[in-house]
């Protein structure tokens, strides 16, 4: 039997302050705006420059296809009155071992209010409880202290730094590996 499962329907994930929902094509303009932010360009894997066509392809094609292929859920982070705040994702990187990687960004105007922390907590709980994941990873640049703080508050612990592990914007970079796991036997 497979270690993990994938649901037919998108989950309804909310903590009363924020909500995670599937992307729709109408999200492309605000996703494109956020993609111009230097911090999002510096710390995530968005294409640079980030064009309207990139955003349209991401929300209208890439994200729904990843869900259909049972690879990952790339979702919009919105507040409960519907204002769009950012994006989060949980992507299965090793289905047999039930391992996934999580990611997130929040538009500059909405940072510092706990949105990324809340989104990561909701996705992580869903990943363990509904998907049957055993391990969820965050791959973070060691200089990205805000992101490391988000992981820490959701119970991710640092397992060390993979030196010169990735390349981004012409720069060879270290990757800090943070992970949260289900203890053996649980
Ligand atoms: C990282 C990011 C998602 C955080 O989003 P957010 O909604 O502001 O996060 P939260 O409000 O949940 O928490 C941010 C925490 O980081 C802390 N923080 C922010 N800037 C910091 C800094 N320069 N140094 C240390 N801590 C910092 C905040 O104080 C807060 O912790 P606290 O509540 O204990 O004070 C947001 O800054 C972002 O989108 N950055 C660009 C994209 C990115 O880095 N994505 C992650 C890639 S791994």
Coordinates of C-alpha atoms and ligand atoms in Angstrom, one line a residue:
X1 CA 0.0 0.0 0.0
X2 CA 1.2 3.5 -0.8
X3 CA 2.4 5.5 2.1
X4 CA 0.4 8.5 1.1
X5 CA -2.9 9.5 -0.5
X6 CA -4.2 12.4 -2.7
X7 CA -7.8 13.7 -2.2
X8 CA -10.3 14.2 -5.1
X9 CA -11.2 17.6 -4.0
X10 CA -9.3 20.7 -2.8
X11 CA -9.4 21.0 0.9
X12 CA -11.1 23.9 2.7
X13 CA -8.3 25.2 4.9
X14 CA -8.8 28.2 7.1
X15 CA -7.9 29.2 10.7
X16 CA -10.5 31.9 10.9
X17 CA -8.1 34.7 9.8
X18 CA -6.8 33.4 6.5
X19 CA -7.9 30.9 3.9
X20 CA -6.1 28.8 1.3
X21 CA -8.0 28.3 -2.0
X22 CA -7.1 27.1 -5.5
X23 CA -5.8 29.7 -7.9
X24 CA -8.2 30.9 -10.6
X25 CA -7.3 32.8 -13.9
X26 CA -8.5 36.1 -12.4
X27 CA -5.6 35.9 -9.9
X28 CA -3.0 36.6 -12.6
X29 CA -2.8 40.4 -12.2
X30 CA -2.1 40.4 -8.4
X31 CA 0.3 37.5 -8.8
X32 CA 2.1 39.4 -11.5
X33 CA 2.3 42.5 -9.3
X34 CA 3.7 40.6 -6.4
X35 CA 6.2 38.9 -8.7
X36 CA 7.8 42.3 -9.3
X37 CA 8.8 42.5 -5.6
X38 CA 12.6 42.3 -5.2
X39 CA 12.4 40.0 -2.1
X40 CA 10.1 37.5 -3.9
X41 CA 12.5 37.6 -6.9
X42 CA 15.5 37.2 -4.6
X43 CA 14.3 34.4 -2.4
X44 CA 11.9 32.3 -4.5
X45 CA 12.2 30.6 -7.9
X46 CA 9.9 33.0 -9.9
X47 CA 11.3 33.8 -13.4
X48 CA 13.1 37.1 -13.5
X49 CA 11.8 39.3 -15.2
X50 CA 8.3 38.1 -14.2
X51 CA 5.9 38.8 -17.1
X52 CA 2.0 38.9 -17.2
X53 CA 2.3 35.7 -19.3
X54 CA 4.3 34.0 -16.5
X55 CA 1.6 34.8 -14.0
X56 CA -1.2 33.7 -16.3
X57 CA 0.6 30.4 -17.0
X58 CA 1.2 29.8 -13.3
X59 CA -2.3 30.4 -12.0
X60 CA -4.2 29.1 -15.1
X61 CA -2.2 26.1 -16.2
X62 CA 0.8 25.1 -14.0
X63 CA -1.0 25.2 -10.6
X64 CA -4.1 23.3 -11.7
X65 CA -2.0 20.7 -13.6
X66 CA 0.2 20.0 -10.6
X67 CA -3.0 19.3 -8.6
X68 CA -4.4 17.0 -11.3
X69 CA -1.1 15.2 -11.5
X70 CA -1.2 14.7 -7.7
X71 CA 2.2 16.3 -7.5
X72 CA 1.4 19.4 -5.5
X73 CA -1.0 22.1 -4.4
X74 CA -0.1 25.7 -5.2
X75 CA -2.7 27.8 -3.6
X76 CA -3.7 31.4 -3.0
X77 CA -3.4 32.8 0.5
X78 CA -6.4 35.1 1.1
X79 CA -7.8 36.7 4.2
X80 CA -11.4 35.8 5.2
X81 CA -12.9 38.8 3.5
X82 CA -11.2 37.6 0.3
X83 CA -8.3 40.0 0.0
X84 CA -5.4 38.3 -1.7
X85 CA -2.3 38.1 0.4
X86 CA 0.1 35.7 -1.2
X87 CA 0.8 32.1 -2.3
X88 CA 1.8 28.9 -0.7
X89 CA 2.6 25.4 -2.0
X90 CA 3.1 21.9 -0.9
X91 CA 4.9 19.7 -3.6
X92 CA 5.5 16.0 -3.2
X93 CA 9.2 15.4 -4.0
X94 CA 9.3 11.6 -3.1
X95 CA 5.9 9.9 -3.1
X96 CA 7.2 6.5 -2.0
X97 CA 8.9 8.0 1.0
X98 CA 5.9 10.5 1.6
X99 CA 8.2 13.5 1.5
X100 CA 7.1 17.0 0.3
X101 CA 8.6 20.5 0.1
X102 CA 6.6 23.6 1.1
X103 CA 7.0 27.2 0.0
X104 CA 5.4 30.6 0.4
X105 CA 5.5 34.2 -0.4
X106 CA 3.4 37.1 0.9
X107 CA 2.9 40.4 -1.0
X108 CA 4.9 43.3 0.6
X109 CA 1.8 45.2 1.8
X110 CA 0.6 42.2 3.9
X111 CA 3.8 41.1 5.6
X112 CA 4.5 41.0 9.3
X113 CA 1.0 39.9 10.3
X114 CA 1.5 36.2 10.5
X115 CA 0.0 35.3 7.1
X116 CA 2.9 33.1 6.0
X117 CA 3.1 31.4 9.4
X118 CA -0.7 30.6 9.3
X119 CA -0.5 29.4 5.7
X120 CA 2.4 27.1 6.4
X121 CA 0.7 25.7 9.5
X122 CA -2.5 24.9 7.6
X123 CA -0.7 23.3 4.7
X124 CA 1.6 21.3 7.0
X125 CA -1.2 20.0 9.1
X126 CA -3.1 19.0 6.0
X127 CA -0.1 17.3 4.5
X128 CA 0.5 15.2 7.5
X129 CA -3.2 14.4 8.4
X130 CA -4.9 14.2 4.9
X131 CA -2.0 13.2 2.6
X132 CA -0.2 10.9 5.0
X133 CA 3.2 12.7 4.5
X134 CA 6.0 11.7 6.8
X135 CA 8.3 14.6 6.2
X136 CA 7.9 18.2 4.9
X137 CA 11.0 20.3 4.0
X138 CA 11.7 24.0 3.6
X139 CA 14.7 24.9 1.4
X140 CA 15.7 28.3 2.6
X141 CA 18.6 30.6 1.9
X142 CA 20.4 31.0 5.2
X143 CA 20.2 34.8 4.8
X144 CA 16.4 34.7 4.6
X145 CA 15.8 35.2 8.3
X146 CA 12.1 36.0 7.9
X147 CA 11.5 32.7 6.2
X148 CA 13.5 30.8 8.8
X149 CA 11.5 32.5 11.5
X150 CA 8.2 31.4 9.8
X151 CA 9.4 27.7 9.7
X152 CA 10.6 27.9 13.3
X153 CA 7.2 29.0 14.5
X154 CA 5.5 26.1 12.7
X155 CA 7.8 23.6 14.3
X156 CA 10.3 23.1 11.6
X157 CA 13.9 22.5 12.8
X158 CA 17.1 23.2 11.0
X159 CA 19.0 20.1 9.9
X160 CA 22.0 22.0 8.5
X161 CA 23.2 24.0 5.5
X162 CA 23.8 22.4 2.1
X163 CA 26.7 24.4 0.8
X164 CA 26.7 25.8 -2.7
X165 CA 23.6 23.7 -3.3
X166 CA 21.7 25.9 -5.8
X167 CA 22.1 28.6 -8.3
X168 CA 19.8 31.7 -8.5
X169 CA 20.2 35.0 -10.3
X170 CA 23.7 34.2 -11.3
X171 CA 24.8 33.4 -7.8
X172 CA 25.8 30.0 -6.4
X173 CA 24.0 29.7 -3.0
X174 CA 23.8 27.7 0.2
X175 CA 20.5 26.1 1.1
X176 CA 19.4 25.7 4.7
X177 CA 17.4 22.5 5.2
X178 CA 14.5 22.8 7.6
X179 CA 12.1 19.9 8.2
X180 CA 9.2 18.8 10.2
X181 CA 8.6 15.0 10.5
X182 CA 6.2 12.5 11.9
X183 CA 8.0 10.5 14.6
X184 CA 8.5 6.8 13.8
X185 CA 5.6 4.7 15.0
X186 CA 3.1 7.6 14.9
Ligands
LIG1 C1 9.2 35.3 4.3 C2 7.8 35.8 4.1 C3 6.9 34.8 3.4 C4 7.2 36.1 5.5 O1 5.8 36.4 5.4 P1 5.0 37.2 6.6 O2 3.6 37.0 6.3 O3 5.5 38.5 6.8 O4 5.5 36.2 7.8 P2 4.9 36.2 9.2 O5 4.3 37.5 9.5 O6 4.1 35.0 9.4 O7 6.3 36.0 10.1 C5 7.4 36.8 9.7 C6 8.4 36.6 10.9 O8 9.7 36.9 10.4 C7 10.2 37.9 11.3 N1 11.1 38.7 10.4 C8 10.8 39.5 9.4 N2 11.9 40.0 8.9 C9 12.9 39.5 9.6 C10 14.3 39.7 9.5 N3 14.9 40.5 8.6 N4 15.1 39.1 10.4 C11 14.5 38.3 11.3 N5 13.2 38.0 11.4 C12 12.4 38.7 10.6 C13 9.1 38.7 11.8 O9 9.4 39.4 12.9 C14 8.1 37.5 12.0 O10 8.4 36.8 13.2 P3 7.7 37.2 14.6 O11 6.2 37.1 14.4 O12 8.2 36.2 15.6 O13 8.2 38.6 14.9 C15 7.8 37.2 3.4 O14 8.7 38.1 3.9 C16 8.1 37.0 1.9 O15 7.2 36.8 1.1 N6 9.4 37.1 1.5 C17 9.8 37.0 0.1 C18 9.6 35.6 -0.4 C19 10.3 34.5 0.5 O16 11.3 34.8 1.1 N7 9.6 33.3 0.5 C20 10.2 32.2 1.3 C21 11.2 31.5 0.4 S1 12.0 30.2 1.4

